[in-house]
């Protein structure tokens, strides 16, 4: 299983986004949190910033849409340069149709679940996706503490992925740090969004490398990965 580390630009200096993107060019993806002050109580980046970032870095953009009406807006983020677009199932009117549209436009399609949203009702949707995001904090703000109660949900999701033999990435987002990444990896995650753990470090690139090493070490001996 290939570990992927996605630094969250939400924790970067917004006055220096191009420089902050370059500071983590050893990362797999740059995670871009899009919030609309409706689906979540915060307002952040939109399509024009994604367009600018896509020109400023070689690192592909992983856009996480915490917004109402993603059925309308998600395709625009693909057109703006995102290589992966995540919509929240709680906000999507037609998640299968939306995932197929994102894929048809050339990006990876991902679906996110809030902490209180169970995975089981969406088992049949998994083949339509390239990635599933399990939120390990309530979406809307960076810097929150990791919710350990999400670990069983990560395990259940990994079991469903294995049950159907899918090559589906399992991402976690929220409170991921050197103190929590191993627990996430052991539970079944292989893609890790890290905000303050990367951009709060004196050397963001080294923080990415350290997080990757911890996750890789754990996955190498994790039961779920050995069975894959």
XYZ file of C-alpha atoms in Angstrom:
228
model
C 0.000 0.000 0.000
C 1.439 3.373 -1.005
C 1.228 5.978 1.745
C 0.234 9.459 0.623
C 0.706 12.649 2.636
C -1.460 15.638 1.709
C -0.551 18.884 3.512
C -3.555 21.121 4.080
C -3.116 24.623 2.741
C -5.724 25.744 5.297
C -2.906 25.860 7.856
C -0.536 27.788 5.592
C 0.075 31.534 5.387
C -2.615 32.736 2.972
C -0.508 35.777 2.067
C 2.199 33.425 0.716
C 0.252 30.535 -0.780
C 2.578 29.988 -3.749
C 5.627 29.825 -1.459
C 3.797 27.625 1.015
C 2.879 25.223 -1.791
C 6.512 25.023 -2.892
C 7.598 24.318 0.698
C 5.896 20.899 0.564
C 6.646 19.825 -2.999
C 7.743 16.419 -1.691
C 4.130 15.742 -0.720
C 1.815 13.627 -2.855
C -1.027 16.130 -3.058
C -1.783 19.609 -1.788
C -5.070 19.508 0.130
C -7.280 22.536 -0.510
C -10.195 23.057 1.878
C -13.098 24.883 0.256
C -15.696 26.189 2.739
C -18.773 28.251 1.932
C -20.019 29.475 5.346
C -23.203 27.462 4.766
C -22.380 23.756 4.893
C -19.742 24.616 7.493
C -19.398 27.793 9.606
C -16.321 29.149 7.869
C -15.392 30.767 4.554
C -12.149 29.959 2.752
C -10.850 29.429 -0.762
C -12.745 29.222 -4.038
C -12.278 28.515 -7.722
C -9.972 31.507 -8.522
C -7.496 30.496 -5.792
C -7.477 26.905 -7.034
C -6.738 28.159 -10.545
C -3.834 30.224 -9.234
C -2.446 27.390 -7.092
C -2.580 24.957 -9.996
C -0.273 27.286 -11.914
C 2.030 27.881 -8.940
C 2.916 24.294 -8.013
C 3.680 20.963 -9.636
C 2.006 19.170 -6.712
C -1.478 18.018 -7.748
C -4.404 19.599 -5.939
C -6.792 17.591 -3.769
C -9.850 19.818 -3.318
C -12.144 19.046 -0.383
C -15.478 20.783 -0.924
C -17.218 21.535 2.362
C -20.000 23.337 0.553
C -23.697 23.181 -0.230
C -24.763 22.093 -3.725
C -21.546 20.306 -4.760
C -23.491 18.848 -7.702
C -23.362 22.333 -9.215
C -19.901 23.461 -8.111
C -17.627 20.402 -8.059
C -17.099 20.206 -11.844
C -15.791 23.776 -11.822
C -12.953 22.733 -9.519
C -11.864 20.100 -12.006
C -11.856 22.757 -14.707
C -9.828 25.017 -12.375
C -7.065 22.411 -12.196
C -7.902 20.047 -9.326
C -6.678 16.493 -9.811
C -8.994 15.122 -7.122
C -12.316 16.547 -5.962
C -14.054 15.464 -2.756
C -17.715 16.222 -2.125
C -19.663 15.589 1.075
C -22.342 12.961 0.717
C -24.462 14.909 3.214
C -24.647 17.802 0.729
C -24.862 15.965 -2.593
C -28.218 15.482 -4.280
C -26.999 12.743 -6.646
C -23.638 11.402 -5.458
C -23.252 8.691 -8.107
C -23.992 11.087 -10.949
C -21.623 13.650 -9.441
C -18.794 11.131 -9.010
C -19.193 10.059 -12.622
C -19.141 13.658 -13.825
C -15.953 14.412 -11.866
C -14.314 11.332 -13.377
C -15.540 12.179 -16.867
C -13.909 15.594 -16.595
C -10.579 13.943 -15.789
C -10.209 14.103 -12.005
C -10.364 11.513 -9.248
C -13.763 11.397 -7.545
C -13.897 11.281 -3.757
C -16.708 11.288 -1.219
C -16.422 12.576 2.361
C -18.333 11.564 5.470
C -18.776 13.712 8.567
C -17.996 12.003 11.899
C -21.678 11.299 12.531
C -22.355 9.806 9.088
C -22.161 6.008 8.897
C -20.365 4.312 6.027
C -22.643 1.290 5.738
C -25.547 2.984 3.868
C -23.095 3.960 1.119
C -21.467 0.572 0.565
C -22.984 0.228 -2.913
C -21.518 3.596 -3.959
C -17.907 2.635 -3.291
C -17.147 1.283 -6.800
C -18.057 4.719 -8.190
C -15.266 6.383 -6.203
C -11.501 6.725 -6.345
C -11.174 7.787 -2.707
C -13.275 7.922 0.435
C -12.602 10.547 3.113
C -13.386 9.815 6.743
C -13.444 13.078 8.704
C -11.703 12.661 12.052
C -12.913 16.054 13.283
C -16.101 17.999 12.608
C -15.487 19.827 9.319
C -15.177 23.585 9.267
C -12.047 24.556 11.180
C -8.370 23.605 11.181
C -6.348 22.732 14.253
C -8.956 20.547 15.968
C -8.107 17.567 18.166
C -8.292 14.108 16.597
C -11.435 12.095 17.397
C -10.333 8.609 18.453
C -13.927 7.405 18.192
C -13.508 7.494 14.415
C -10.969 4.642 14.418
C -13.625 1.866 14.368
C -15.303 3.619 11.428
C -12.001 3.651 9.554
C -11.643 -0.076 10.233
C -15.169 -0.815 9.038
C -14.576 1.194 5.883
C -11.346 -0.663 5.142
C -13.200 -3.953 5.615
C -15.828 -2.887 3.075
C -13.134 -1.859 0.595
C -11.459 -5.242 1.001
C -14.772 -7.086 0.810
C -15.410 -5.676 -2.660
C -11.776 -5.948 -3.816
C -11.592 -2.241 -4.611
C -8.486 -0.139 -5.304
C -10.028 2.687 -3.297
C -7.878 5.141 -1.364
C -8.972 5.739 2.221
C -8.201 9.252 3.409
C -8.403 10.723 6.906
C -8.574 14.432 7.647
C -8.554 16.169 11.021
C -6.025 16.178 13.842
C -3.555 14.011 11.929
C -0.084 14.403 13.444
C 2.953 12.384 14.462
C 0.953 11.427 17.577
C -2.089 10.090 15.687
C -1.006 9.011 12.207
C 0.048 5.526 13.294
C -3.385 4.827 14.789
C -5.031 5.917 11.547
C -2.695 3.765 9.480
C -3.220 0.718 11.673
C -6.992 1.154 11.330
C -6.823 1.169 7.535
C -6.103 4.667 6.207
C -3.481 5.144 3.504
C -3.963 8.837 2.597
C -3.383 11.410 5.337
C -4.295 15.094 5.384
C -2.102 17.050 7.800
C -2.417 20.785 8.375
C -0.798 22.271 11.461
C 1.425 19.184 11.837
C 3.108 20.225 8.572
C 2.758 23.987 8.332
C 3.276 24.496 12.047
C 6.658 22.765 11.833
C 9.914 24.652 11.374
C 10.618 22.538 8.272
C 7.366 21.551 6.513
C 9.121 19.283 4.012
C 10.807 17.342 6.815
C 7.465 17.083 8.619
C 5.998 15.449 5.501
C 8.864 12.964 5.380
C 8.523 12.127 9.073
C 4.768 11.561 8.804
C 5.280 9.362 5.744
C 7.882 7.245 7.543
C 5.602 6.689 10.542
C 2.651 5.686 8.387
C 4.742 3.416 6.170
C 6.222 1.662 9.182
C 2.782 0.975 10.607
C 1.178 -0.166 7.349
C 4.053 -2.547 6.672
C 2.880 -4.691 9.592
C -0.839 -3.834 9.711
C -3.133 -6.809 9.394
C -5.360 -5.180 6.789
C -2.404 -4.368 4.518
C -0.915 -7.851 4.818
C -4.237 -9.345 3.711
C -4.565 -6.989 0.732
